[in-house]
XYZ file of C-alpha atoms in Angstrom:
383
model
C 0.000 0.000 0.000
C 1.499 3.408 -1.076
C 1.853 5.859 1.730
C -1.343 8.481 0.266
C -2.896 5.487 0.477
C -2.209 4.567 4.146
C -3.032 8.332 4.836
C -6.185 8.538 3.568
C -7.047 4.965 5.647
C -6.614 6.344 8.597
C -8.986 7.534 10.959
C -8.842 11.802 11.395
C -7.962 12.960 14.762
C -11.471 14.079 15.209
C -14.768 13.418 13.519
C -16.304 16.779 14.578
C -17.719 19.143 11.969
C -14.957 21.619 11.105
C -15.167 25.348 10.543
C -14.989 25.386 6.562
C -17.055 21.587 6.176
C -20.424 21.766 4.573
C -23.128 23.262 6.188
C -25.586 20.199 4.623
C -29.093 21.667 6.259
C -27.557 23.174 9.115
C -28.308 26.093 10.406
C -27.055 28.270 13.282
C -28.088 30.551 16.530
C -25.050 32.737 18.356
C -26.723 32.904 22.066
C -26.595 36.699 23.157
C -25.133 36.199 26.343
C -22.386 34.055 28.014
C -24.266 30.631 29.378
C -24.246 30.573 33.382
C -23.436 27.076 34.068
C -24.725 25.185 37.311
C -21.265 23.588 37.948
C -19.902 27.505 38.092
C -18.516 30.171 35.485
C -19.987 30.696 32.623
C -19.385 29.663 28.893
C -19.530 32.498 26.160
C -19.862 32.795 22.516
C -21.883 29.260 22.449
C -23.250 28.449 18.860
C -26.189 26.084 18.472
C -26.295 24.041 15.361
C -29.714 23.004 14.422
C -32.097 21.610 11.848
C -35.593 22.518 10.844
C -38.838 20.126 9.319
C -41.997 21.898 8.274
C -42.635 25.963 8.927
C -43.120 27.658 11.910
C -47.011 28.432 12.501
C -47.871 32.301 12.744
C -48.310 32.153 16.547
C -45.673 29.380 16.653
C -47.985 26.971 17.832
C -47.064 24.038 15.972
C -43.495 23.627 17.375
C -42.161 20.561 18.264
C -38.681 20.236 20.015
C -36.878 16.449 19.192
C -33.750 15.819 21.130
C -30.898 13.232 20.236
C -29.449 10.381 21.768
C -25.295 10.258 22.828
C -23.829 10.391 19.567
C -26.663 11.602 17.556
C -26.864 14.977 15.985
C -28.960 17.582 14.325
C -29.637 15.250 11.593
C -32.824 13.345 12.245
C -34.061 12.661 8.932
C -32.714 12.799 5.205
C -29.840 11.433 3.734
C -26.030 11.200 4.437
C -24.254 13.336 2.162
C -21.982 16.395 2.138
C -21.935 18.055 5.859
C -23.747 14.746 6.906
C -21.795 12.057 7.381
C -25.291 9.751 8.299
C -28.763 9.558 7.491
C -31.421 10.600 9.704
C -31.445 8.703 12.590
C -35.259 8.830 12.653
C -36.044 9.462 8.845
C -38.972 7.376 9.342
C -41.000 9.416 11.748
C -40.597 12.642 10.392
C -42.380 14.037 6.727
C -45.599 14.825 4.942
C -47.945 12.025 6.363
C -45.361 10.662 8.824
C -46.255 10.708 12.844
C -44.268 14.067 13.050
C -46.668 15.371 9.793
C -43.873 18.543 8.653
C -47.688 19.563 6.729
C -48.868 20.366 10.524
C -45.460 20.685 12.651
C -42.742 22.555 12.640
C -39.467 20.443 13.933
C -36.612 21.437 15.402
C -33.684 19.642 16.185
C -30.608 20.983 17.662
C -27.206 19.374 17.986
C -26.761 19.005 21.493
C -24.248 21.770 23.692
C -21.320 19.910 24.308
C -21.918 18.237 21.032
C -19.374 18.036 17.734
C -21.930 18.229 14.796
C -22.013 22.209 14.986
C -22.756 23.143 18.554
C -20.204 24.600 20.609
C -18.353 21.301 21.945
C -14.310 20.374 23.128
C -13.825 20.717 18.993
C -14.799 24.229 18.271
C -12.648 27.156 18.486
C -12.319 28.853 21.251
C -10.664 31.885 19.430
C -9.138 32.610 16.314
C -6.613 30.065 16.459
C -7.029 27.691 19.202
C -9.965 24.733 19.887
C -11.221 23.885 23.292
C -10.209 20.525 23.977
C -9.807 20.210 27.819
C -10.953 23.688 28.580
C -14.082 23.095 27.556
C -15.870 23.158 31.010
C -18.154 20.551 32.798
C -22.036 20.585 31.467
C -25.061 18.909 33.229
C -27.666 18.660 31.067
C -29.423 21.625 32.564
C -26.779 23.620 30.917
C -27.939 22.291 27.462
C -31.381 22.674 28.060
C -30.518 26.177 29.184
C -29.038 26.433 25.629
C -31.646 25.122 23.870
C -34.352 27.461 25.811
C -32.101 30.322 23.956
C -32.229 29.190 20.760
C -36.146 28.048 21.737
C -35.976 32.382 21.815
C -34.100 33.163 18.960
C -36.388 30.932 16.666
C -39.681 33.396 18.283
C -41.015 29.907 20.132
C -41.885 30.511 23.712
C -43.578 27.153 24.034
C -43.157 23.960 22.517
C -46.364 21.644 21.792
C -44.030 18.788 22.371
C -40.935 17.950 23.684
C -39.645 14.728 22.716
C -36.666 12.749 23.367
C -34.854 9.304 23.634
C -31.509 8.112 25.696
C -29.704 11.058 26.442
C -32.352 13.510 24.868
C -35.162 11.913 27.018
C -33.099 13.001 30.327
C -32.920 16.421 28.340
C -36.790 16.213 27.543
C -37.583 15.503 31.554
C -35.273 18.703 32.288
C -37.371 20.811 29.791
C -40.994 19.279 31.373
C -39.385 19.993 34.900
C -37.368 23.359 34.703
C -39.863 24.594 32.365
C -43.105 23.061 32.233
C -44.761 26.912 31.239
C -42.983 26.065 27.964
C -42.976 22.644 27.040
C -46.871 21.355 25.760
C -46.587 17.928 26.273
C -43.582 15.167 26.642
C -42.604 11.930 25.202
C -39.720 10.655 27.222
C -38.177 7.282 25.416
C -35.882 4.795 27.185
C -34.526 6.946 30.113
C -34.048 7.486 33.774
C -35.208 10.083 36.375
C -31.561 9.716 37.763
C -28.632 7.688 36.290
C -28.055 4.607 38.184
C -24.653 3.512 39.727
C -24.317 1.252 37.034
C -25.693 3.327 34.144
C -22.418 5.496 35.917
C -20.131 2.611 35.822
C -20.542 1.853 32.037
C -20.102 5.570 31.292
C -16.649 5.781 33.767
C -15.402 2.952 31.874
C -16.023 4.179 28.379
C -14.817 7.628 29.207
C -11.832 5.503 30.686
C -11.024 4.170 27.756
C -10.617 7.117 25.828
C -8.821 8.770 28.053
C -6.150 5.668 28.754
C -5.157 6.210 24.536
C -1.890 7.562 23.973
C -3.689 9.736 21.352
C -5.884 11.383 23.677
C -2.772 13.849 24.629
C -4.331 14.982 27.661
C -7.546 16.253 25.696
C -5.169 18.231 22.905
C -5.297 15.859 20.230
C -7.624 18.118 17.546
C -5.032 19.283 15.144
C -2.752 15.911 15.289
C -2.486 14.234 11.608
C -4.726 11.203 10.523
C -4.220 8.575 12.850
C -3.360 10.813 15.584
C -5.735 11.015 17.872
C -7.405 9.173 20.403
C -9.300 6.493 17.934
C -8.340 3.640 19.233
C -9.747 4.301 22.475
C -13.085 5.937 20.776
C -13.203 3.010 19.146
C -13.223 0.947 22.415
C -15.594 3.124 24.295
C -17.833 2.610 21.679
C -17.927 -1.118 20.985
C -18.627 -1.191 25.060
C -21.564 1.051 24.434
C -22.848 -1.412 21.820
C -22.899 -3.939 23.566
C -24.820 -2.111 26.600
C -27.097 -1.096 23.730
C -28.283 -4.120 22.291
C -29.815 -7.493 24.269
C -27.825 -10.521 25.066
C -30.895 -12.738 22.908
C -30.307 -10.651 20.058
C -26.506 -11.122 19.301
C -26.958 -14.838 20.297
C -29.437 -15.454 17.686
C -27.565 -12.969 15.290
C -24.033 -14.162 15.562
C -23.265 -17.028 18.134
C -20.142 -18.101 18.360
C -19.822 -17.768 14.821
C -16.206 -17.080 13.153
C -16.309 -13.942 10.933
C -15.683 -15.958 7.358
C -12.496 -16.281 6.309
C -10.756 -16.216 10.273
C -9.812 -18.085 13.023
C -10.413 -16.979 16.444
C -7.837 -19.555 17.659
C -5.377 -18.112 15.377
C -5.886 -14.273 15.738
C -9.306 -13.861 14.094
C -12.578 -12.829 15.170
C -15.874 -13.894 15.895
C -18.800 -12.337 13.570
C -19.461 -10.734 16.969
C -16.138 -8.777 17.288
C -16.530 -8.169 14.190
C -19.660 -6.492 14.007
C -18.449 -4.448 17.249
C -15.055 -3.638 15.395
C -17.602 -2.006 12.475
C -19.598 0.258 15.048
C -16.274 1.865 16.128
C -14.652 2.579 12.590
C -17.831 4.382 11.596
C -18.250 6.344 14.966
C -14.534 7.476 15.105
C -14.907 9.097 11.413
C -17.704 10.894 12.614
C -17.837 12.150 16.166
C -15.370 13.171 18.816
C -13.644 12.025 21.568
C -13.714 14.991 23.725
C -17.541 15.458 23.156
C -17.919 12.291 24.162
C -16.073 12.576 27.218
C -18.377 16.265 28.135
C -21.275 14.192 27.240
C -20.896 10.797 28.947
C -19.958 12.845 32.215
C -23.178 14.715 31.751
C -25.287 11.785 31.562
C -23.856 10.665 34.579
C -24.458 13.582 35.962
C -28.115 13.183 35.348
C -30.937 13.913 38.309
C -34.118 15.578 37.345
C -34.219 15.659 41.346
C -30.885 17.168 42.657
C -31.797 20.310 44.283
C -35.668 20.216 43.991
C -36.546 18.360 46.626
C -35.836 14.911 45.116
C -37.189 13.021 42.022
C -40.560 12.760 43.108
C -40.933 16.558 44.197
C -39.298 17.606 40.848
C -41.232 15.379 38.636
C -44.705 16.853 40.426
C -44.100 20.217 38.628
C -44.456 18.982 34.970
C -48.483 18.199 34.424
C -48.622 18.478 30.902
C -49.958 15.327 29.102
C -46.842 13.188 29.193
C -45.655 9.580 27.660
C -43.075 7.602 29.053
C -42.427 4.299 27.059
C -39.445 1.963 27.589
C -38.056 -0.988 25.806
C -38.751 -4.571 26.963
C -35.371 -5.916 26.295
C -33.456 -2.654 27.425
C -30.358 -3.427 29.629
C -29.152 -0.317 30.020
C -32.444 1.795 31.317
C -34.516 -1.144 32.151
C -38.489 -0.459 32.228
C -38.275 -0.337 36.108
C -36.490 3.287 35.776
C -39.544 4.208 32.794
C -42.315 3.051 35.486
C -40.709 5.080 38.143
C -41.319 7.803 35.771
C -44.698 7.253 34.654
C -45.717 6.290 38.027
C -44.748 9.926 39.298
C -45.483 12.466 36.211
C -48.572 13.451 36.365
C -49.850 13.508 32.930
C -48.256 10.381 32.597
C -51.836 7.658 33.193
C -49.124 4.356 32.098
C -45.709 2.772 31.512
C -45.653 2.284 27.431
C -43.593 -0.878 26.668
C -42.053 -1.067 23.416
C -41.509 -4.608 22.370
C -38.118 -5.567 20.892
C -35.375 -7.658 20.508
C -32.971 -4.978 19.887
C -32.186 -3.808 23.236
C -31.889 -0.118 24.395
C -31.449 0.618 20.645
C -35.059 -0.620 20.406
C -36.534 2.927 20.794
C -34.532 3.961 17.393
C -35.461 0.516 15.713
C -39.060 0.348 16.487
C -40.262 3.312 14.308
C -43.567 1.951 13.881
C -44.449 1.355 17.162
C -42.753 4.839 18.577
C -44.366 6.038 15.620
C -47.396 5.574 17.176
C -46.693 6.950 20.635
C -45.423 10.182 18.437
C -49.116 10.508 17.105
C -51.023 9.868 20.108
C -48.562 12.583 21.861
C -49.250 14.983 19.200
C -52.934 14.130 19.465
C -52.768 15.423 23.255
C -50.944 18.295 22.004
């Protein structure tokens, strides 16, 4: 293999969109002020990179606010191409006739603060010459739903019909119902906790562990290092452990076994179709997010508790009475339906836990477009 060759192989140091990159449907909001942020300090200049379905009624009634998982993005629907490196991660559910109807909606979809698909994040530049990296400061996710409340402002919307959200943007889409239930219509909380567990912590130290054990990490200063350079390998890593926190133990047994991939010999250095299909997950995520926004966001999810400071989860959750869903997944390891009854049990506008029946695992609430689909419509019904 020729060395250009090699080059071009290799993985860049960061997957983050890049001052310069296409814009694809992007667009942006500059927040006015510097963002007070509950861990201290405050962080200014912060962009918000978002994307827009539909138009924006006269009296902005018709806006609905849909928040991404971990390493999701602005992107929820249309295809990958230049400024996207993925397709929508929920093309399904959003267009003329689809459960979020862009004939009767307007939907808006920010990439999340903290983020590396546009938003302020460890990747952007701080000033005219140097990026974040470690200085980017500690976020809880009441930070980024302070953000998005701003950019809620800049786009004229001072209430949302819905807020809805899955993962990492349901604990978002509890913060909105619960920090600002005046503004937020009615909620549809997917596959997420009140508080993050000591093991949903665990899995998150260990991933953020990883990353930070690579030689390429560089202490968090890895950005302008050349192809191959930065902390991929242990991206990589913290990713296949996410996978396999994402999906159920039934389905890879039934999917791969013990399987050799074809061609190799786990008793002579290959893999398993397994390891394989892990090793895939990681060489697509490390080409397209970054390791330092993965960090700030991991550590925010941990960080999650709709009840610190308010009295505790059950106090909190008593201030959001809009008409609320909660819906889990029935083979979810990672947020097991326990933590979604806990939630319907106590919201209320929630009247019961929805169970969304899959095979897939946490990643069930992305899968299942049909039958979230449906909790989308009956939401927007409400609404």
């Amino acid at each position: 293999m020729s060395t250009a060759a090699a080059t071009v192989s290799l993985p860049p140091a960061t997957g983050a969109w890049r001052e310069g990159d296409p814009p694809g449907r992007r667009a942006w909001v500059t927040l006015p002020r510097a963002l007070p942020l509950e861990a201290g300090g405050t962080l200014a200049g912060v962009r918000i990179a978002y994307e827009t379905w539909g138009r924006l009624a006269p009296d902005a009634s018709n806006a609905v606010l849909l928040l991404h998982a971990l390493t999701g993005d602005s992107h929820a629907a249309g295809p990958a191409g230049p400024g996207h490196p993925s397709a929508g991660w929920w093309d399904a559910l959003i267009g003329p006739g689809a459960p979020l109807d862009t004939r009767r909606w307007y939907i808006v979809v920010p990439n999340v603060l903290g983020g590396c698909q546009g938003s302020t994040g460890p990747a952007s530049l701080r000033n005219a010459t140097e990026r974040w990296g470690p200085d980017f400061p500690y976020l809880t996710q009441r930070d980024q739903v302070a953000a998005e409340a701003a950019l809620a402002d800049a786009l004229g919307v001072r209430r949302w019909a819905a807020v809805i959200g899955g993962s990492m943007g349901g604990m978002r889409a509890l913060e909105w119902a619960v920090s600002r239930p005046e503004r937020t219509g009615a909620l549809l909380a997917l596959a997420c906790p009140a508080a993050s567990s000591a093991e949903q912590i665990a899995w998150g130290s260990i991933q953020t562990a990883a990353i930070r054990a690579d030689p390429g990490w560089r202490d968090g200063r890895y950005h302008d290092a050349p192809p191959g350079g930065g902390p991929h390998r242990g991206l990589g890593l913290a990713r296949r452990i996410a996978h396999v926190t994402y999906r159920s133990e039934p389905e890879l047994a039934a999917r791969f076994g013990q399987t050799p991939q074809p061609g190799e010999n786990p008793w002579r250095g290959g893999r398993y179709q397994v390891a394989s299909y892990l090793d895939h997950h990681a060489a697509k995520l490390v080409r397209r997010f970054d390791a330092g926004s993965y960090v700030t966001l991991v550590d925010a999810m941990n960080g999650h508790d709709i009840g610190r400071g308010r009295g505790g989860t059950a106090a909190a959750l008593r201030r959001a009475r809009m008409p609320a869903l909660i819906a889990g997944v029935d083979s979810d390891r990672l947020y097991p339906l326990a933590q979604q009854a806990e939630l319907a049990a106590a919201l209320p506008g929630a009247d019961h836990l929805r169970t969304i029946e899959s095979p897939y695992g946490h990643d069930g609430f992305l899968i299942e477009t049909e039958q979230v689909g449906a909790l989308v419509t009956e939401l927007l019904s409400r609404a």
